[in-house]
Amino acid sequence: MSDYAVLNKKSFHLSTGTFCLVIACCATLLLLSLLVYMTLVSWPVWFSPGPWGFLTGTDWNPLAAPPQLGIGTMILSTLWTALGAVILATPIGLCCAIFLAEYAPSWLAQLLRPVLNVLTGIPSVVYGFLGAAVLVKYFEITFNMASGESLFCASLVLTVMVLPYIVSASESALRAIPLKYRQTSLALGVSKPYFTLRVLIPLARNGLLGALILAFGRASGETMAVLMLAGNTMVLPSSWFSKGEPLSALIALELGTSEVGSLHYQSLFAAGLVLLLFVLSINLFFTWFRRDRRNEVGKP
Amino acid sequence: MKLRLMLDFFWLAIFWAAGLLLLVVLFGILGYLFYQGHTSLTQDFFFSSPRGLPLGAEGGIFPAIQGTLFLVVIAVFTAVLPGLATAIYLAEYAGKSKVNTVINLTIQCMAGIPSIVTGLFGYALFVVKMGFGISLLAGGLSLAIMIFPVIVVTARDALQAVNRDYRWVGISLGVSRRYLLSRVILPQAAPSILGGLLLAMGYAAGATAPIMVTAAVIATPSAGNLFEPVMALPYHLYILFSQQISLEKAYGTALVLVLLLLTLNVIALWFKNLKSKGA
């Protein structure tokens, strides 16, 4: 009897490891199902305008008699805003990271790290709101623009939003550089800024570039700030200062009004899929890049 | 030689300025929000429903606060168990296997999914396919998908930060792995895990894009029914501003939202310090 009970207990025993593995696999499958599901929903779009026509077409009028489905303008807007933000944030972010990793006294560094966390934690809708209420107004008054909303404005606010990502990723890249380089340069009497510029940055080059790539991915997926700042017009953006409608804003604005199952609905999913694949490939590239850097630092 | 010194000084100044700029940006944002928003922080604002014409021009944000809390609670309750289990697997069981690499990569990819795409997926799956409609439940589940990777990463790092010695001692004493995990490692990592959960809650509370297509509406009298739409702070802020209902109330709402997140951040930090004192 007692043997039987033990046996019975064993047969029902599911080890914690197996349980956790099952859950973890489900999570993996969730990402996969997200990809598959979005592909399935958007399937007809890839045939009706064709992938090339969809990606490069510049006319978006899903409710016209033959619906025009081209997200070229939105892709261009997304690239303008995200690239602009990274370009603006790069010098500031790198200098901040260098300050945190090399120059800041420890009490100040300890104060600044929570500051970075809070900056990351402020919701994008608050950034968007402040940008729209303050920056856009400022542009309108100072530069006499009819409306201050522009891709540049969106980039400017995105700059503040991606700054914490750039700083913390670059800082860890800088800290990964072995101490011996610092000791050697100190022993040789090299000044600290010289060491920073000529030794540290070239050594951490890949890690720093990785941080920028990561920030670029973040910036291209951002929704609320660009929705409130980019102006949302369907015109092909001709410069950084023209209005535009990034992919994320397009989806956020039109999903609610699209009829479920219609070509409009499907094409919004296709747009989402494009955005998702774009950001995912940037993320994967970042991972690959980081691994590359690790190997390089490991070498003598 | 002199030029060299000047150049060094120049770069030193740049680096210091950049670091201090972070402080200026943060306190600029917080200070400006407080300056513009503190006048609307009255008792009435916290505890009454939106009134006036257009709706929201007067009155308060009580249903939005309620809705945000409900959304966050649903999201955390849904995501915490799978998140913890995945983290435990990654930190304790996976070792350096292929499975570990794949799952880690997936989690990292999930963390990078743009929030509007999460919303899109939630809309198609929960709102349309499962028929929940625009509802609290659909929004909470979409937010759960969004915060899942955050929970996994923070919990995994917290578990990995637990002193290796405990594991060696446990193994050498012949303690079972499950016992070691539940009685030694998890309690040690608990403050950091809780801190991570609070950050995930803050992340969920501030997210707008996923709920604007799955859960949020401009005004609803009651909150709490799983299958009814809700009001939420971030969406309310968006509407107040974009429909030009009330700039003053928008500043008030933004301030409340940011104060909520600051509180969560401070508690999370406190948890983290608690841990480093204990170890």
Short mmCIF file of C-alpha atoms in Angstrom, two decimals, chain A residues 23-254:
data_model
loop_
_atom_site.label_atom_id
_atom_site.label_comp_id
_atom_site.label_asym_id
_atom_site.label_seq_id
_atom_site.Cartn_x
_atom_site.Cartn_y
_atom_site.Cartn_z
CA ILE A 23 6.06 27.63 -19.91
CA ALA A 24 9.16 29.10 -21.51
CA CYS A 25 8.45 27.22 -24.74
CA CYS A 26 4.90 28.59 -24.71
CA ALA A 27 6.36 32.08 -24.52
CA THR A 28 8.56 31.33 -27.50
CA LEU A 29 5.57 30.02 -29.37
CA LEU A 30 3.66 33.19 -28.55
CA LEU A 31 6.16 35.28 -30.49
CA LEU A 32 6.03 32.80 -33.32
CA SER A 33 2.23 32.81 -33.31
CA LEU A 34 2.23 36.59 -33.36
CA LEU A 35 4.37 36.51 -36.49
CA VAL A 36 2.35 33.74 -38.13
CA TYR A 37 -0.99 35.29 -37.24
CA MET A 38 -0.07 38.68 -38.63
CA THR A 39 1.24 37.07 -41.79
CA LEU A 40 -1.99 35.11 -42.21
CA VAL A 41 -4.23 38.13 -41.70
CA SER A 42 -2.24 40.25 -44.11
CA TRP A 43 -1.81 37.44 -46.65
CA PRO A 44 -4.10 38.85 -49.42
CA VAL A 45 -2.27 42.18 -49.38
CA TRP A 46 0.96 40.56 -50.50
CA PHE A 47 -0.79 39.41 -53.66
CA SER A 48 -3.18 42.16 -54.51
CA PRO A 49 -0.81 45.13 -54.70
CA GLY A 50 2.17 42.78 -54.55
CA PRO A 51 4.95 43.15 -51.99
CA TRP A 52 6.92 45.63 -54.07
CA GLY A 53 3.93 47.77 -54.89
CA PHE A 54 2.86 47.74 -51.25
CA LEU A 55 6.24 48.76 -49.90
CA THR A 56 7.11 51.40 -52.45
CA GLY A 57 3.70 52.70 -53.46
CA THR A 58 3.17 56.27 -52.37
CA ASP A 59 -0.62 56.42 -52.61
CA TRP A 60 -2.68 55.38 -49.66
CA ASN A 61 -6.39 55.39 -50.18
CA PRO A 62 -7.80 52.08 -49.01
CA LEU A 63 -11.41 53.17 -49.46
CA ALA A 64 -11.11 54.26 -53.12
CA ALA A 65 -12.85 52.19 -55.78
CA PRO A 66 -9.76 50.23 -56.64
CA PRO A 67 -8.08 50.62 -53.23
CA GLN A 68 -4.63 52.17 -53.37
CA LEU A 69 -2.38 50.51 -50.88
CA GLY A 70 1.14 51.83 -50.77
CA ILE A 71 2.99 52.50 -47.55
CA GLY A 72 6.11 54.01 -49.11
CA THR A 73 5.43 57.43 -47.62
CA MET A 74 4.95 55.98 -44.14
CA ILE A 75 8.12 53.93 -44.36
CA LEU A 76 10.00 57.02 -45.41
CA SER A 77 8.51 59.00 -42.51
CA THR A 78 9.46 56.28 -40.05
CA LEU A 79 13.03 56.26 -41.35
CA TRP A 80 13.30 60.06 -41.26
CA THR A 81 12.09 60.35 -37.68
CA ALA A 82 14.03 57.40 -36.28
CA LEU A 83 17.25 58.19 -38.09
CA GLY A 84 16.94 61.84 -37.16
CA ALA A 85 16.48 60.97 -33.51
CA VAL A 86 19.53 58.71 -33.48
CA ILE A 87 21.65 61.33 -35.24
CA LEU A 88 20.62 63.97 -32.71
CA ALA A 89 21.00 61.68 -29.72
CA THR A 90 24.34 60.12 -30.67
CA PRO A 91 26.77 62.90 -29.62
CA ILE A 92 24.88 63.71 -26.42
CA GLY A 93 24.33 60.07 -25.50
CA LEU A 94 27.93 59.03 -26.08
CA CYS A 95 29.27 61.96 -24.06
CA CYS A 96 26.85 61.11 -21.24
CA ALA A 97 27.96 57.49 -21.30
CA ILE A 98 31.63 58.47 -21.22
CA PHE A 99 30.91 60.81 -18.33
CA LEU A 100 29.12 58.07 -16.39
CA ALA A 101 31.71 55.39 -17.09
CA GLU A 102 34.88 57.43 -16.69
CA TYR A 103 34.48 60.87 -15.19
CA ALA A 104 31.53 61.02 -12.83
CA PRO A 105 32.36 60.80 -9.15
CA SER A 106 30.66 57.73 -7.77
CA TRP A 107 28.01 59.66 -5.83
CA LEU A 108 26.99 61.52 -8.98
CA ALA A 109 26.93 58.32 -11.02
CA GLN A 110 24.73 56.77 -8.38
CA LEU A 111 22.40 59.72 -8.66
CA LEU A 112 22.35 59.67 -12.46
CA ARG A 113 21.46 56.00 -12.90
CA PRO A 114 18.00 56.35 -11.31
CA VAL A 115 17.61 59.50 -13.39
CA LEU A 116 18.08 57.38 -16.51
CA ASN A 117 15.53 54.87 -15.19
CA VAL A 118 12.97 57.57 -14.57
CA LEU A 119 13.56 59.04 -18.03
CA THR A 120 12.95 55.58 -19.51
CA GLY A 121 9.89 55.18 -17.32
CA ILE A 122 8.11 58.36 -18.36
CA PRO A 123 5.37 57.18 -20.75
CA SER A 124 5.67 58.10 -24.39
CA VAL A 125 2.29 59.79 -24.33
CA VAL A 126 3.64 62.27 -21.76
CA TYR A 127 6.68 62.96 -23.94
CA GLY A 128 4.39 63.40 -26.92
CA PHE A 129 2.10 65.69 -24.99
CA LEU A 130 4.92 67.87 -23.69
CA GLY A 131 6.49 68.00 -27.13
CA ALA A 132 3.22 69.03 -28.70
CA ALA A 133 2.32 71.53 -26.01
CA VAL A 134 5.74 73.14 -25.69
CA LEU A 135 8.01 72.43 -28.67
CA VAL A 136 5.41 72.69 -31.40
CA LYS A 137 4.14 75.97 -29.95
CA TYR A 138 7.70 77.24 -29.77
CA PHE A 139 8.39 76.37 -33.40
CA GLU A 140 5.18 78.00 -34.52
CA ILE A 141 5.98 81.25 -32.76
CA THR A 142 9.73 81.40 -33.37
CA PHE A 143 9.92 80.26 -36.97
CA ASN A 144 6.52 81.48 -38.05
CA MET A 145 5.52 78.04 -39.22
CA ALA A 146 1.86 77.53 -40.03
CA SER A 147 1.98 74.48 -37.83
CA GLY A 148 5.00 73.34 -35.87
CA GLU A 149 4.23 69.66 -36.29
CA SER A 150 6.93 68.06 -38.39
CA LEU A 151 9.17 65.03 -38.65
CA PHE A 152 11.91 67.15 -37.10
CA CYS A 153 9.75 67.85 -34.08
CA ALA A 154 9.03 64.14 -33.66
CA SER A 155 12.75 63.41 -33.98
CA LEU A 156 13.59 65.98 -31.35
CA VAL A 157 11.26 64.42 -28.79
CA LEU A 158 12.34 60.91 -29.75
CA THR A 159 15.90 62.07 -29.04
CA VAL A 160 15.06 62.56 -25.39
CA MET A 161 13.24 59.23 -25.36
CA VAL A 162 16.09 57.14 -26.82
CA LEU A 163 18.82 58.97 -24.90
CA PRO A 164 18.55 56.72 -21.80
CA TYR A 165 18.85 53.61 -23.97
CA ILE A 166 21.92 54.93 -25.74
CA VAL A 167 23.54 56.01 -22.48
CA SER A 168 23.03 52.78 -20.57
CA ALA A 169 23.97 50.50 -23.47
CA SER A 170 27.08 52.58 -24.29
CA GLU A 171 28.06 52.78 -20.66
CA SER A 172 28.08 49.01 -20.30
CA ALA A 173 30.08 48.78 -23.54
CA LEU A 174 32.65 51.19 -22.10
CA ARG A 175 32.78 49.37 -18.78
CA ALA A 176 33.46 46.11 -20.59
CA ILE A 177 36.87 47.44 -21.66
CA PRO A 178 39.44 45.79 -19.38
CA LEU A 179 41.04 47.78 -16.61
CA LYS A 180 44.54 47.09 -17.91
CA TYR A 181 44.18 49.65 -20.68
CA ARG A 182 43.39 52.33 -18.12
CA GLN A 183 46.29 51.31 -15.91
CA THR A 184 48.69 51.26 -18.83
CA SER A 185 47.67 54.68 -20.07
CA LEU A 186 47.81 56.06 -16.55
CA ALA A 187 51.30 54.63 -16.11
CA LEU A 188 52.39 56.19 -19.40
CA GLY A 189 51.13 59.56 -18.24
CA VAL A 190 48.51 59.87 -20.96
CA SER A 191 45.84 62.45 -20.17
CA LYS A 192 42.39 61.10 -19.51
CA PRO A 193 40.53 62.82 -22.38
CA TYR A 194 43.24 61.64 -24.78
CA PHE A 195 42.91 58.11 -23.46
CA THR A 196 39.12 58.33 -23.78
CA LEU A 197 39.16 59.55 -27.34
CA ARG A 198 42.06 57.56 -28.75
CA VAL A 199 41.93 54.30 -26.80
CA LEU A 200 38.59 53.79 -25.13
CA ILE A 201 36.23 54.77 -27.92
CA PRO A 202 38.01 52.82 -30.68
CA LEU A 203 38.09 49.77 -28.39
CA ALA A 204 34.42 50.01 -27.53
CA ARG A 205 33.49 50.92 -31.10
CA ASN A 206 31.31 47.91 -31.77
CA GLY A 207 29.49 48.13 -28.48
CA LEU A 208 28.76 51.80 -29.03
CA LEU A 209 27.52 51.16 -32.54
CA GLY A 210 25.33 48.40 -31.12
CA ALA A 211 23.79 50.89 -28.71
CA LEU A 212 22.94 53.19 -31.60
CA ILE A 213 21.38 50.33 -33.56
CA LEU A 214 19.27 49.42 -30.54
CA ALA A 215 18.14 53.03 -30.18
CA PHE A 216 17.25 53.13 -33.87
CA GLY A 217 15.01 50.08 -33.40
CA ARG A 218 13.35 51.68 -30.38
CA ALA A 219 12.78 54.93 -32.20
CA SER A 220 11.22 53.29 -35.26
CA GLY A 221 8.69 51.39 -33.18
CA GLU A 222 7.66 54.35 -31.06
CA THR A 223 4.03 55.29 -31.47
CA MET A 224 2.45 57.94 -29.26
CA ALA A 225 5.11 60.61 -29.54
CA VAL A 226 5.27 60.47 -33.34
CA LEU A 227 1.50 60.22 -33.55
CA MET A 228 1.15 63.50 -31.68
CA LEU A 229 4.07 65.31 -33.31
CA ALA A 230 4.64 64.24 -36.89
CA GLY A 231 1.60 65.98 -38.31
CA ASN A 232 0.01 62.92 -39.92
CA THR A 233 -0.41 63.94 -43.52
CA MET A 234 -0.10 61.52 -46.39
CA VAL A 235 2.25 63.69 -48.39
CA LEU A 236 5.59 62.22 -49.35
CA PRO A 237 8.00 63.83 -46.89
CA SER A 238 10.48 65.88 -48.89
CA SER A 239 12.66 66.97 -46.01
CA TRP A 240 13.19 66.58 -42.31
CA PHE A 241 11.00 69.61 -41.72
CA SER A 242 7.96 68.45 -43.64
CA LYS A 243 5.09 66.60 -42.10
CA GLY A 244 4.68 62.88 -42.38
CA GLU A 245 2.89 59.90 -40.98
CA PRO A 246 5.10 57.10 -39.65
CA LEU A 247 3.92 53.49 -39.86
CA SER A 248 3.05 53.26 -36.18
CA ALA A 249 0.92 56.38 -36.33
CA LEU A 250 -0.88 55.06 -39.40
CA ILE A 251 -1.86 51.88 -37.60
CA ALA A 252 -2.90 53.66 -34.41
CA LEU A 253 -5.04 56.15 -36.30
CA GLU A 254 -6.77 53.88 -38.77
#
